[in-house]
PDB file of C-alpha atoms in Angstrom:
ATOM      1  CA  UNK A   1     -22.837  24.018  26.346  1.00  0.00           C
ATOM      2  CA  UNK A   2     -22.754  20.518  27.836  1.00  0.00           C
ATOM      3  CA  UNK A   3     -24.378  19.068  24.701  1.00  0.00           C
ATOM      4  CA  UNK A   4     -21.829  20.830  22.492  1.00  0.00           C
ATOM      5  CA  UNK A   5     -18.993  19.324  24.534  1.00  0.00           C
ATOM      6  CA  UNK A   6     -20.501  15.834  24.320  1.00  0.00           C
ATOM      7  CA  UNK A   7     -21.016  16.249  20.564  1.00  0.00           C
ATOM      8  CA  UNK A   8     -17.425  17.451  20.090  1.00  0.00           C
ATOM      9  CA  UNK A   9     -15.992  14.577  22.120  1.00  0.00           C
ATOM     10  CA  UNK A  10     -18.095  12.061  20.172  1.00  0.00           C
ATOM     11  CA  UNK A  11     -16.935  13.510  16.857  1.00  0.00           C
ATOM     12  CA  UNK A  12     -13.301  13.435  17.988  1.00  0.00           C
ATOM     13  CA  UNK A  13     -13.638   9.838  19.130  1.00  0.00           C
ATOM     14  CA  UNK A  14     -15.126   8.838  15.783  1.00  0.00           C
ATOM     15  CA  UNK A  15     -12.271  10.549  13.914  1.00  0.00           C
ATOM     16  CA  UNK A  16      -9.599   8.833  16.009  1.00  0.00           C
ATOM     17  CA  UNK A  17     -11.270   5.447  15.523  1.00  0.00           C
ATOM     18  CA  UNK A  18     -11.526   6.031  11.774  1.00  0.00           C
ATOM     19  CA  UNK A  19      -7.831   6.918  11.567  1.00  0.00           C
ATOM     20  CA  UNK A  20      -6.848   3.804  13.499  1.00  0.00           C
ATOM     21  CA  UNK A  21      -8.894   1.572  11.208  1.00  0.00           C
ATOM     22  CA  UNK A  22      -7.474   3.280   8.105  1.00  0.00           C
ATOM     23  CA  UNK A  23      -3.888   2.950   9.366  1.00  0.00           C
ATOM     24  CA  UNK A  24      -4.311  -0.790   9.839  1.00  0.00           C
ATOM     25  CA  UNK A  25      -6.206  -1.418   6.625  1.00  0.00           C
ATOM     26  CA  UNK A  26      -3.119  -2.341   4.603  1.00  0.00           C
ATOM     27  CA  UNK A  27      -2.707  -5.566   6.591  1.00  0.00           C
ATOM     28  CA  UNK A  28      -5.214  -8.179   5.472  1.00  0.00           C
ATOM     29  CA  UNK A  29      -5.870 -11.792   6.356  1.00  0.00           C
ATOM     30  CA  UNK A  30      -5.372 -14.308   3.549  1.00  0.00           C
ATOM     31  CA  UNK A  31      -5.659 -18.101   3.671  1.00  0.00           C
ATOM     32  CA  UNK A  32      -3.082 -18.829   6.357  1.00  0.00           C
ATOM     33  CA  UNK A  33      -1.201 -15.553   6.701  1.00  0.00           C
ATOM     34  CA  UNK A  34      -1.409 -11.813   7.091  1.00  0.00           C
ATOM     35  CA  UNK A  35      -0.144  -9.732   4.195  1.00  0.00           C
ATOM     36  CA  UNK A  36      -0.296  -6.346   2.543  1.00  0.00           C
ATOM     37  CA  UNK A  37      -3.443  -5.564   0.585  1.00  0.00           C
ATOM     38  CA  UNK A  38      -1.382  -3.978  -2.205  1.00  0.00           C
ATOM     39  CA  UNK A  39       0.260  -7.390  -2.770  1.00  0.00           C
ATOM     40  CA  UNK A  40      -3.072  -9.200  -2.884  1.00  0.00           C
ATOM     41  CA  UNK A  41      -2.269 -10.949  -6.170  1.00  0.00           C
ATOM     42  CA  UNK A  42       0.583 -12.771  -4.403  1.00  0.00           C
ATOM     43  CA  UNK A  43      -1.286 -13.682  -1.232  1.00  0.00           C
ATOM     44  CA  UNK A  44      -4.587 -14.670  -2.795  1.00  0.00           C
ATOM     45  CA  UNK A  45      -2.810 -17.492  -4.621  1.00  0.00           C
ATOM     46  CA  UNK A  46      -0.762 -18.402  -1.522  1.00  0.00           C
ATOM     47  CA  UNK A  47       2.270 -17.756  -3.700  1.00  0.00           C
ATOM     48  CA  UNK A  48       5.009 -17.496  -1.044  1.00  0.00           C
ATOM     49  CA  UNK A  49       7.686 -18.530  -3.532  1.00  0.00           C
ATOM     50  CA  UNK A  50       7.103 -15.381  -5.608  1.00  0.00           C
ATOM     51  CA  UNK A  51       9.022 -13.424  -2.953  1.00  0.00           C
ATOM     52  CA  UNK A  52      10.672 -16.027  -0.757  1.00  0.00           C
ATOM     53  CA  UNK A  53      11.836 -18.506  -3.403  1.00  0.00           C
ATOM     54  CA  UNK A  54      12.610 -21.900  -1.875  1.00  0.00           C
ATOM     55  CA  UNK A  55      13.322 -20.302   1.529  1.00  0.00           C
ATOM     56  CA  UNK A  56       9.738 -19.675   2.629  1.00  0.00           C
ATOM     57  CA  UNK A  57      10.762 -18.555   6.108  1.00  0.00           C
ATOM     58  CA  UNK A  58      12.939 -15.492   6.545  1.00  0.00           C
ATOM     59  CA  UNK A  59      13.227 -12.239   4.650  1.00  0.00           C
ATOM     60  CA  UNK A  60      13.485 -12.178   0.865  1.00  0.00           C
ATOM     61  CA  UNK A  61      16.549 -10.596  -0.721  1.00  0.00           C
ATOM     62  CA  UNK A  62      16.263  -6.944  -1.752  1.00  0.00           C
ATOM     63  CA  UNK A  63      16.601  -7.841  -5.428  1.00  0.00           C
ATOM     64  CA  UNK A  64      13.281  -9.673  -5.042  1.00  0.00           C
ATOM     65  CA  UNK A  65      11.598  -6.412  -3.968  1.00  0.00           C
ATOM     66  CA  UNK A  66      13.416  -4.544  -6.731  1.00  0.00           C
ATOM     67  CA  UNK A  67      11.794  -6.701  -9.417  1.00  0.00           C
ATOM     68  CA  UNK A  68       8.612  -4.664  -8.876  1.00  0.00           C
ATOM     69  CA  UNK A  69       9.842  -1.671  -6.863  1.00  0.00           C
ATOM     70  CA  UNK A  70      12.634   0.161  -8.703  1.00  0.00           C
ATOM     71  CA  UNK A  71      15.002   1.632  -6.065  1.00  0.00           C
ATOM     72  CA  UNK A  72      15.984   4.647  -8.197  1.00  0.00           C
ATOM     73  CA  UNK A  73      12.337   5.543  -8.830  1.00  0.00           C
ATOM     74  CA  UNK A  74      11.575   5.142  -5.115  1.00  0.00           C
ATOM     75  CA  UNK A  75      14.450   7.487  -4.256  1.00  0.00           C
ATOM     76  CA  UNK A  76      13.146  10.053  -6.759  1.00  0.00           C
ATOM     77  CA  UNK A  77       9.596   9.813  -5.383  1.00  0.00           C
ATOM     78  CA  UNK A  78      10.728  10.355  -1.789  1.00  0.00           C
ATOM     79  CA  UNK A  79      13.062  13.345  -2.292  1.00  0.00           C
ATOM     80  CA  UNK A  80      12.537  15.971   0.395  1.00  0.00           C
ATOM     81  CA  UNK A  81      13.528  19.624   0.299  1.00  0.00           C
ATOM     82  CA  UNK A  82      14.826  22.368   2.560  1.00  0.00           C
ATOM     83  CA  UNK A  83      15.858  21.257   6.041  1.00  0.00           C
ATOM     84  CA  UNK A  84      14.613  17.734   5.263  1.00  0.00           C
ATOM     85  CA  UNK A  85      16.830  17.170   2.205  1.00  0.00           C
ATOM     86  CA  UNK A  86      18.854  14.445   3.977  1.00  0.00           C
ATOM     87  CA  UNK A  87      15.730  12.627   5.164  1.00  0.00           C
ATOM     88  CA  UNK A  88      15.060  10.644   2.000  1.00  0.00           C
ATOM     89  CA  UNK A  89      14.367   7.127   3.302  1.00  0.00           C
ATOM     90  CA  UNK A  90      15.420   5.558  -0.017  1.00  0.00           C
ATOM     91  CA  UNK A  91      18.636   7.581  -0.442  1.00  0.00           C
ATOM     92  CA  UNK A  92      19.692   8.830   2.967  1.00  0.00           C
ATOM     93  CA  UNK A  93      22.703  10.473   4.549  1.00  0.00           C
ATOM     94  CA  UNK A  94      23.900   7.406   6.472  1.00  0.00           C
ATOM     95  CA  UNK A  95      23.309   4.499   4.088  1.00  0.00           C
ATOM     96  CA  UNK A  96      22.611   5.973   0.666  1.00  0.00           C
ATOM     97  CA  UNK A  97      20.441   3.491  -1.215  1.00  0.00           C
ATOM     98  CA  UNK A  98      21.817   0.449   0.624  1.00  0.00           C
ATOM     99  CA  UNK A  99      19.320   0.024   3.487  1.00  0.00           C
ATOM    100  CA  UNK A 100      17.678  -3.404   3.194  1.00  0.00           C
ATOM    101  CA  UNK A 101      13.969  -3.028   2.372  1.00  0.00           C
ATOM    102  CA  UNK A 102      12.970  -5.122   5.386  1.00  0.00           C
ATOM    103  CA  UNK A 103      14.653  -2.706   7.811  1.00  0.00           C
ATOM    104  CA  UNK A 104      11.662  -0.396   7.351  1.00  0.00           C
ATOM    105  CA  UNK A 105       8.992  -2.375   5.518  1.00  0.00           C
ATOM    106  CA  UNK A 106       7.246  -5.497   6.744  1.00  0.00           C
ATOM    107  CA  UNK A 107       5.025  -7.613   4.542  1.00  0.00           C
ATOM    108  CA  UNK A 108       3.398  -9.680   7.253  1.00  0.00           C
ATOM    109  CA  UNK A 109       3.874  -7.422  10.298  1.00  0.00           C
ATOM    110  CA  UNK A 110       3.952  -3.693  11.053  1.00  0.00           C
ATOM    111  CA  UNK A 111       7.417  -2.101  11.101  1.00  0.00           C
ATOM    112  CA  UNK A 112       8.768   1.341  11.901  1.00  0.00           C
ATOM    113  CA  UNK A 113      11.319   3.139   9.723  1.00  0.00           C
ATOM    114  CA  UNK A 114      14.906   2.341  10.737  1.00  0.00           C
ATOM    115  CA  UNK A 115      15.554   6.078  11.097  1.00  0.00           C
ATOM    116  CA  UNK A 116      12.964   6.284  13.888  1.00  0.00           C
ATOM    117  CA  UNK A 117      15.375   4.380  16.144  1.00  0.00           C
ATOM    118  CA  UNK A 118      17.440   7.577  16.491  1.00  0.00           C
ATOM    119  CA  UNK A 119      15.501  10.400  14.817  1.00  0.00           C
ATOM    120  CA  UNK A 120      12.067  11.868  15.476  1.00  0.00           C
ATOM    121  CA  UNK A 121      11.105  13.075  11.998  1.00  0.00           C
ATOM    122  CA  UNK A 122       8.124  11.451  10.315  1.00  0.00           C
ATOM    123  CA  UNK A 123       7.579   9.802   6.964  1.00  0.00           C
ATOM    124  CA  UNK A 124       3.897  10.595   6.368  1.00  0.00           C
ATOM    125  CA  UNK A 125       3.452   8.044   3.574  1.00  0.00           C
ATOM    126  CA  UNK A 126       5.368   5.212   5.246  1.00  0.00           C
ATOM    127  CA  UNK A 127       3.834   1.825   4.500  1.00  0.00           C
ATOM    128  CA  UNK A 128       4.566  -0.051   7.673  1.00  0.00           C
TER     129      UNK A 128
END
């Protein structure tokens, strides 16, 4: 019985560690910055201007994100049903489609969805 408990605890610990590593795997170190692995083509060339333009510090404008990430398609992909119908992060009850991308998404740091400031529901596919 004691061995079974030790085995179970070890397996649980391994699972938790694996989840933590997976959750953080989208942030990656590039030359002199941390960035998202799914934007590797931008970071590997140290191409800050692709998103930031001449203003390298600060957040890029939403239309910069929208060049690659169509807001209408995002809203369609994140539609929820039933009791969660108003929980679409890209077309929500409070702001419609007008929430700035950087309120929820961070390129160089982890961020939480803006909605989490007041609500407790989860966005399982949220890219922090």
